[in-house]
Coordinates of C-alpha atoms in Angstrom, one line a residue:
M1001 CA 36.8 12.6 11.3
D1002 CA 39.4 13.3 8.7
R1003 CA 41.4 16.5 8.4
L1004 CA 41.5 17.6 4.7
A1005 CA 44.4 18.8 2.6
N1006 CA 42.6 20.7 -0.2
P1007 CA 44.0 21.4 -3.7
I1008 CA 44.2 24.9 -5.0
R1009 CA 43.1 25.6 -8.6
P1010 CA 45.2 28.3 -10.2
Y1011 CA 42.8 29.6 -12.8
A1012 CA 43.9 32.8 -14.4
W1013 CA 40.9 34.8 -13.0
G1014 CA 41.8 34.0 -9.4
S1015 CA 42.9 36.4 -6.8
A1016 CA 46.6 36.1 -5.8
T1017 CA 45.9 37.2 -2.2
A1018 CA 42.4 36.4 -1.0
I1019 CA 42.8 32.7 -0.2
P1020 CA 46.3 33.1 1.2
H1021 CA 45.1 36.0 3.4
L1022 CA 42.3 33.8 4.8
L1023 CA 44.7 30.9 5.4
G1024 CA 47.3 33.2 7.0
V1025 CA 50.0 32.3 4.6
A1026 CA 52.2 34.3 2.2
P1027 CA 50.9 34.7 -1.4
T1028 CA 52.9 32.8 -4.0
G1029 CA 52.4 35.6 -6.6
E1030 CA 50.3 33.2 -8.7
P1031 CA 46.4 33.3 -8.9
Q1032 CA 44.6 31.1 -6.4
A1033 CA 41.1 30.9 -7.8
E1034 CA 39.5 27.9 -5.9
Q1035 CA 40.2 25.6 -3.1
W1036 CA 38.3 22.3 -3.6
M1037 CA 37.0 20.3 -0.6
G1038 CA 35.4 17.0 -1.6
A1039 CA 35.8 13.9 -3.7
H1040 CA 35.6 15.2 -7.2
P1041 CA 37.9 12.9 -9.3
G1042 CA 39.6 15.9 -11.0
A1043 CA 41.1 17.2 -7.7
P1044 CA 40.0 15.2 -4.6
S1045 CA 40.9 16.3 -1.1
R1046 CA 43.5 14.2 0.7
T1047 CA 43.2 12.7 4.2
P1048 CA 45.7 10.9 6.4
R1049 CA 44.2 7.7 4.9
G1050 CA 44.5 8.6 1.2
T1051 CA 42.3 10.7 -1.0
L1052 CA 38.7 11.4 0.2
T1053 CA 37.6 9.5 -2.9
E1054 CA 39.6 6.4 -1.8
V1055 CA 38.3 6.7 1.8
I1056 CA 34.7 6.7 0.6
D1057 CA 35.2 3.9 -2.0
T1058 CA 36.6 1.7 0.7
D1059 CA 33.2 1.8 2.6
P1060 CA 30.5 3.9 0.9
E1061 CA 27.7 3.1 3.4
G1062 CA 30.0 3.5 6.4
T1063 CA 31.2 7.0 5.3
L1064 CA 28.2 8.4 3.5
G1065 CA 25.4 6.5 5.4
A1066 CA 22.9 4.1 3.9
P1067 CA 20.2 6.8 3.1
A1068 CA 22.6 9.0 1.2
V1069 CA 24.0 6.0 -0.8
A1070 CA 20.4 4.9 -1.6
R1071 CA 19.5 8.4 -2.7
F1072 CA 22.6 9.6 -4.5
G1073 CA 24.8 6.5 -5.1
P1074 CA 28.2 5.6 -3.5
H1075 CA 29.7 9.0 -4.1
L1076 CA 29.8 12.3 -2.2
P1077 CA 27.2 14.2 -4.0
F1078 CA 28.5 17.7 -3.4
L1079 CA 31.7 19.8 -3.8
L1080 CA 32.6 22.6 -1.5
K1081 CA 34.9 25.4 -2.5
L1082 CA 36.5 28.6 -1.5
L1083 CA 36.2 30.8 -4.5
A1084 CA 38.4 34.0 -4.9
A1085 CA 37.7 36.1 -8.0
G1086 CA 40.3 38.7 -8.7
A1087 CA 39.1 39.1 -12.3
P1088 CA 35.8 38.1 -14.0
V1089 CA 35.1 34.4 -14.2
S1090 CA 34.1 33.1 -17.7
L1091 CA 30.4 33.9 -18.5
Q1092 CA 28.8 30.4 -18.3
V1093 CA 25.8 28.2 -17.7
H1094 CA 25.4 24.7 -16.4
P1095 CA 23.2 21.9 -17.8
D1096 CA 20.3 20.2 -16.0
L1097 CA 20.6 16.5 -15.1
T1098 CA 19.0 15.2 -18.3
Q1099 CA 21.2 17.4 -20.5
A1100 CA 24.3 16.4 -18.6
R1101 CA 23.6 12.7 -19.0
E1102 CA 22.7 13.0 -22.6
G1103 CA 25.7 15.2 -23.4
Y1104 CA 28.2 13.1 -21.5
A1105 CA 27.0 9.9 -23.2
R1106 CA 27.1 11.6 -26.6
E1107 CA 30.7 12.8 -26.2
Q1108 CA 31.7 9.4 -24.8
Q1109 CA 30.4 7.7 -27.9
Q1110 CA 32.3 10.2 -30.0
D1111 CA 35.5 9.2 -28.1
I1112 CA 36.3 12.8 -27.1
P1113 CA 38.9 12.7 -24.4
L1114 CA 37.8 14.1 -21.0
T1115 CA 40.8 16.5 -21.2
A1116 CA 40.0 17.8 -24.7
G1117 CA 39.6 21.5 -24.9
H1118 CA 36.4 21.2 -27.0
R1119 CA 34.7 18.7 -24.6
N1120 CA 31.6 20.2 -23.0
Y1121 CA 30.6 17.5 -20.5
K1122 CA 33.2 16.2 -18.1
D1123 CA 30.7 14.1 -16.2
A1124 CA 27.1 13.0 -16.3
N1125 CA 25.9 15.3 -13.4
H1126 CA 24.1 18.6 -13.2
K1127 CA 25.8 21.6 -11.4
P1128 CA 23.4 23.7 -9.4
E1129 CA 25.4 25.9 -7.1
L1130 CA 25.3 28.4 -4.2
I1131 CA 27.8 31.1 -3.6
C1132 CA 27.9 32.7 -0.1
A1133 CA 29.9 35.9 0.2
L1134 CA 32.8 36.2 2.8
T1135 CA 33.7 39.6 1.6
P1136 CA 31.7 42.2 -0.5
F1137 CA 31.1 40.1 -3.6
E1138 CA 30.0 41.2 -7.1
G1139 CA 28.6 39.3 -10.1
L1140 CA 26.2 39.1 -13.0
C1141 CA 23.4 36.6 -12.8
G1142 CA 20.3 35.8 -14.9
F1143 CA 18.6 37.7 -17.6
R1144 CA 17.2 41.2 -16.9
P1145 CA 13.8 41.9 -18.4
P1146 CA 14.6 42.7 -22.1
H1147 CA 12.7 46.0 -22.1
A1148 CA 14.9 47.2 -19.2
T1149 CA 18.1 46.1 -21.0
A1150 CA 16.8 47.9 -24.1
D1151 CA 16.6 51.1 -22.0
L1152 CA 20.1 50.6 -20.6
L1153 CA 21.6 50.0 -24.0
A1154 CA 19.7 52.9 -25.6
R1155 CA 21.2 55.3 -23.0
L1156 CA 24.7 54.5 -24.3
E1157 CA 23.8 56.1 -27.7
V1158 CA 25.9 53.6 -29.6
D1159 CA 24.6 53.2 -33.2
G1160 CA 25.8 49.6 -33.5
L1161 CA 23.6 48.6 -30.5
K1162 CA 20.3 49.8 -32.1
P1163 CA 19.5 46.5 -33.8
Y1164 CA 19.8 44.8 -30.4
V1165 CA 17.7 47.4 -28.7
D1166 CA 15.0 46.9 -31.3
L1167 CA 15.1 43.2 -30.8
L1168 CA 14.9 43.5 -27.0
R1169 CA 11.7 45.6 -27.3
A1170 CA 10.0 42.8 -29.3
T1171 CA 7.8 40.1 -27.9
P1172 CA 7.7 37.4 -26.6
E1173 CA 10.5 38.1 -24.1
D1174 CA 12.1 34.6 -24.4
A1175 CA 12.4 34.9 -28.2
A1176 CA 13.9 38.3 -27.9
L1177 CA 16.6 37.2 -25.5
R1178 CA 17.4 34.1 -27.6
E1179 CA 17.6 36.2 -30.8
V1180 CA 19.9 38.8 -29.3
L1181 CA 22.3 36.3 -27.6
T1182 CA 22.4 34.3 -30.8
A1183 CA 23.2 37.4 -32.8
I1184 CA 26.0 38.5 -30.5
L1185 CA 27.7 35.1 -30.4
S1186 CA 27.3 34.5 -34.1
A1187 CA 28.5 37.9 -35.3
D1188 CA 31.7 38.5 -37.2
R1189 CA 34.5 38.7 -34.6
T1190 CA 36.1 41.8 -36.0
E1191 CA 32.9 43.7 -36.2
I1192 CA 31.8 42.6 -32.8
A1193 CA 35.2 43.5 -31.2
A1194 CA 34.8 47.1 -32.5
L1195 CA 31.3 47.3 -31.1
V1196 CA 32.5 45.9 -27.7
T1197 CA 35.1 48.6 -27.5
E1198 CA 32.7 51.4 -28.4
T1199 CA 30.1 50.0 -25.9
A1200 CA 32.7 49.8 -23.1
Q1201 CA 33.8 53.3 -23.7
A1202 CA 30.2 54.5 -23.4
C1203 CA 29.6 52.5 -20.3
A1204 CA 32.7 53.9 -18.7
R1205 CA 31.6 57.4 -19.5
L1206 CA 28.1 57.0 -17.9
A1207 CA 29.6 55.1 -14.9
A1208 CA 31.8 58.1 -14.2
E1209 CA 28.7 60.2 -13.6
D1210 CA 28.5 58.3 -10.2
P1211 CA 31.9 56.8 -9.5
D1212 CA 31.0 55.7 -5.9
S1213 CA 28.4 53.3 -7.3
A1214 CA 31.1 51.3 -9.0
E1215 CA 32.6 50.2 -5.7
P1216 CA 31.7 46.8 -4.3
G1217 CA 30.2 46.9 -0.8
T1218 CA 28.5 50.3 -1.1
T1219 CA 24.9 50.8 -0.1
A1220 CA 23.5 50.5 -3.6
P1221 CA 20.7 47.9 -3.9
A1222 CA 21.8 44.2 -4.0
A1223 CA 20.5 43.9 -7.5
D1224 CA 19.2 46.0 -10.3
P1225 CA 16.4 44.1 -12.1
D1226 CA 14.6 47.3 -12.8
L1227 CA 16.9 49.8 -14.4
A1228 CA 14.4 52.5 -14.1
G1229 CA 15.3 52.4 -10.4
P1230 CA 18.1 54.2 -8.6
A1231 CA 20.7 55.9 -10.7
A1232 CA 23.4 54.4 -8.5
A1233 CA 22.4 50.9 -9.4
R1234 CA 22.3 51.7 -13.1
T1235 CA 25.8 53.3 -13.2
A1236 CA 27.2 50.5 -11.1
A1237 CA 26.0 48.1 -13.8
Y1238 CA 27.7 50.3 -16.5
A1239 CA 30.9 50.2 -14.5
A1240 CA 30.8 46.4 -14.3
Y1241 CA 30.3 46.1 -18.0
A1242 CA 33.2 48.5 -18.7
G1243 CA 35.3 46.5 -16.3
L1244 CA 34.7 43.3 -18.3
A1245 CA 36.0 44.9 -21.5
H1246 CA 39.1 46.0 -19.6
H1247 CA 39.8 42.3 -18.8
Y1248 CA 38.5 40.9 -22.1
P1249 CA 38.9 43.5 -24.8
G1250 CA 36.8 42.7 -27.9
D1251 CA 35.2 39.7 -26.4
P1252 CA 31.5 39.1 -27.5
G1253 CA 30.8 38.0 -23.9
V1254 CA 31.0 41.7 -22.9
L1255 CA 27.9 42.4 -24.9
A1256 CA 26.2 39.2 -23.8
A1257 CA 26.9 40.2 -20.2
T1258 CA 24.9 43.4 -20.7
L1259 CA 21.8 41.2 -20.8
L1260 CA 22.3 40.1 -17.2
N1261 CA 21.4 41.5 -13.7
H1262 CA 24.2 43.2 -11.8
V1263 CA 24.3 41.7 -8.2
R1264 CA 26.2 42.8 -5.1
L1265 CA 26.4 40.5 -2.1
Q1266 CA 27.4 41.6 1.4
P1267 CA 29.2 39.1 3.7
G1268 CA 26.7 36.4 4.7
E1269 CA 24.4 36.9 1.7
A1270 CA 24.2 34.2 -1.0
L1271 CA 23.1 33.6 -4.5
F1272 CA 21.6 30.3 -5.8
L1273 CA 22.1 29.4 -9.5
G1274 CA 20.0 26.7 -11.1
A1275 CA 20.5 25.0 -14.5
G1276 CA 20.6 27.2 -17.6
V1277 CA 21.1 30.5 -15.8
P1278 CA 23.9 32.6 -17.3
H1279 CA 26.3 34.1 -14.8
T1280 CA 29.8 35.3 -14.0
Y1281 CA 31.5 36.4 -10.8
L1282 CA 33.5 39.7 -11.0
H1283 CA 35.2 40.1 -7.6
G1284 CA 35.3 38.8 -4.1
L1285 CA 35.8 35.8 -1.8
G1286 CA 33.1 33.3 -1.0
V1287 CA 32.2 29.8 0.0
E1288 CA 30.7 27.9 -2.9
I1289 CA 28.8 24.6 -2.9
M1290 CA 27.5 22.7 -5.8
A1291 CA 26.5 19.2 -7.0
N1292 CA 29.7 17.2 -7.6
S1293 CA 30.2 18.2 -11.2
D1294 CA 32.5 20.2 -13.4
N1295 CA 30.2 20.7 -16.4
V1296 CA 30.5 24.3 -17.8
L1297 CA 29.2 25.7 -21.1
R1298 CA 30.8 29.0 -21.7
C1299 CA 29.2 32.1 -23.3
G1300 CA 32.3 34.4 -23.4
L1301 CA 34.9 36.2 -21.3
T1302 CA 37.4 33.4 -21.9
P1303 CA 39.9 32.1 -24.5
K1304 CA 38.5 28.6 -24.0
H1305 CA 36.1 26.7 -26.3
I1306 CA 32.6 28.0 -26.8
D1307 CA 30.0 25.6 -28.4
V1308 CA 27.3 28.1 -29.5
P1309 CA 24.7 25.6 -30.6
E1310 CA 25.0 23.5 -27.4
L1311 CA 25.1 26.6 -25.3
L1312 CA 21.8 27.9 -26.9
R1313 CA 20.3 24.5 -26.2
V1314 CA 21.1 24.7 -22.5
V1315 CA 20.4 28.4 -21.7
R1316 CA 17.0 29.2 -20.2
F1317 CA 15.8 32.3 -21.8
E1318 CA 13.8 33.5 -18.8
A1319 CA 14.0 37.0 -17.2
A1320 CA 14.0 36.9 -13.5
D1321 CA 15.2 38.9 -10.5
P1322 CA 18.3 37.3 -8.9
A1323 CA 17.2 35.9 -5.6
V1324 CA 19.7 37.1 -2.9
L1325 CA 19.5 34.6 0.0
R1326 CA 20.0 35.3 3.6
P1327 CA 20.3 32.4 6.1
E1328 CA 17.3 31.3 8.0
A1329 CA 18.0 30.7 11.7
S1330 CA 17.1 27.3 13.2
P1331 CA 16.2 26.8 16.9
D1332 CA 19.7 25.6 17.6
G1333 CA 21.3 28.7 16.2
E1334 CA 22.5 27.2 13.0
E1335 CA 21.7 29.4 10.0
V1336 CA 20.6 27.5 6.9
Y1337 CA 20.8 28.7 3.2
D1338 CA 17.6 27.2 1.8
T1339 CA 17.7 25.9 -1.8
P1340 CA 15.6 23.5 -3.8
I1341 CA 18.5 21.0 -4.2
D1342 CA 19.0 17.8 -2.1
E1343 CA 22.6 17.1 -3.2
F1344 CA 23.8 19.8 -0.9
R1345 CA 22.7 21.8 2.2
L1346 CA 24.9 24.7 3.3
S1347 CA 24.6 26.3 6.8
R1348 CA 26.6 28.6 9.0
L1349 CA 27.3 28.5 12.7
T1350 CA 28.6 31.8 14.3
R1351 CA 29.9 31.0 17.7
P1352 CA 30.6 33.8 20.2
E1353 CA 33.3 33.8 22.9
G1354 CA 32.3 31.5 25.7
A1355 CA 29.7 29.6 23.6
A1356 CA 28.6 26.2 25.1
P1357 CA 29.7 23.1 23.3
G1358 CA 27.4 22.0 20.5
D1359 CA 26.5 18.7 18.9
L1360 CA 27.0 18.4 15.1
T1361 CA 26.3 14.7 14.9
T1362 CA 24.2 13.8 11.9
D1363 CA 23.3 10.6 9.9
T1364 CA 24.6 12.2 6.7
P1365 CA 28.2 13.0 5.5
Q1366 CA 29.5 16.5 6.2
I1367 CA 32.4 18.8 5.5
L1368 CA 33.1 21.4 8.2
L1369 CA 35.0 24.6 7.1
C1370 CA 36.2 27.3 9.4
T1371 CA 36.3 30.8 8.0
A1372 CA 36.9 32.9 11.1
G1373 CA 38.2 32.4 14.7
T1374 CA 39.4 29.0 16.1
I1375 CA 37.1 26.0 16.2
T1376 CA 37.8 22.7 17.9
L1377 CA 36.0 19.6 16.9
H1378 CA 35.9 16.5 19.2
G1379 CA 34.9 13.1 17.9
G1380 CA 36.0 9.5 17.4
G1381 CA 38.4 9.6 20.3
G1382 CA 40.3 12.6 18.8
A1383 CA 40.1 16.3 18.2
E1384 CA 40.9 18.7 15.3
T1385 CA 41.4 22.4 15.7
L1386 CA 40.4 24.5 12.7
T1387 CA 41.6 28.0 11.8
P1388 CA 40.4 30.0 8.8
G1389 CA 40.4 28.1 5.5
T1390 CA 40.8 24.6 7.1
S1391 CA 38.3 21.8 7.0
V1392 CA 37.4 18.2 8.0
F1393 CA 35.3 15.5 6.6
V1394 CA 33.0 13.8 9.1
A1395 CA 31.4 10.4 8.2
A1396 CA 27.7 9.8 8.6
G1397 CA 26.8 9.0 12.2
D1398 CA 30.2 10.0 13.7
R1399 CA 29.6 11.8 17.0
T1400 CA 31.0 15.4 16.6
E1401 CA 31.1 18.1 19.2
V1402 CA 32.0 21.7 18.4
N1403 CA 33.8 24.1 20.8
G1404 CA 35.5 27.4 20.4
S1405 CA 34.5 30.7 18.9
G1406 CA 34.4 31.7 15.2
T1407 CA 32.5 30.9 12.1
L1408 CA 31.9 27.4 10.8
F1409 CA 30.3 26.4 7.5
R1410 CA 28.6 23.1 7.4
A1411 CA 28.1 21.2 4.1
T1412 CA 25.9 18.1 4.0
V1413 CA 23.0 16.6 2.0
V1414 CA 19.3 16.2 2.4
V1415 CA 17.9 12.7 2.5

């Protein structure tokens, strides 16, 4: 069992207070967007024996277990994070495994440095991910049915949106979505900036009709796939789009974002994002787990590189309701977030005062993260006490007993 010292990623969209508050330390005044827990080469966790990458490389089968190495190779296949969005994250999609392998090989052949700003593929892996809310959490995820988006945009009464409204009412739906997103991202930047401003003003005006609906954590529905539904959900979506323009004035990504479902998560709820699904996180603190990759193709809401042709090749133009996940209780009280991905499995243990010791021993590698209370772990002749925001890596097969009260997230793999 190795206690982890985890790097903080200071991306500009990060909250300056959420992660420090969880850790019980003073904010630095700088954004703290993500705390990485894992063995990603870009920012591996450190242990008393070196980086987690070095520990695993020394004895892959001993740390990961033979089944995991046989299935995923001699590397930890997942990356666990604390994610704290204080401003909107860039609108983005992730490639599937085939796309990632092909794209990485292509850019390697082109001798594009891994650190180059215009590089799309930093590794050869896909990046399915799961975000579980620790606080009320707000985001945009997946395409809304085009006819519903046409109705939403028509309500704004902005002349420049009428061509998009007409396209969205055409069929088939996948072609309509592709044509509109292509038109937005390919438009003249000066013209689109003016349209973004006018659209944002109209969104703000309609959102003001129900200001309470704009607040994360209210009782509005978790998602609004059908905008003929409650007015509160509709106006909350308008408020979210207006907020994007406040952070990214004139950015075409604001218009692209209006194609997406508006989602609110309450603490404990989660959202799974597969390959090709456009999404952005707007506000909140959560535990995020993903395949061990940093491949991101951006659609907007960022000053960084946007490769429109490659993006359009990766995006899945499918309308779907965002699936808000709630954990499924197992017989031993562990709550599991079920996903179709084997590279990671996320679960949660909520231990009340006076709970009996529990056995967390498993034949797969695991990272254990405390998010509330005080949790003590015994194993390997030693003990580690975890407080909110702290974590340990446990090698496959290492006997691990849990004591104390609080909330513990458990990240492992399926073999």
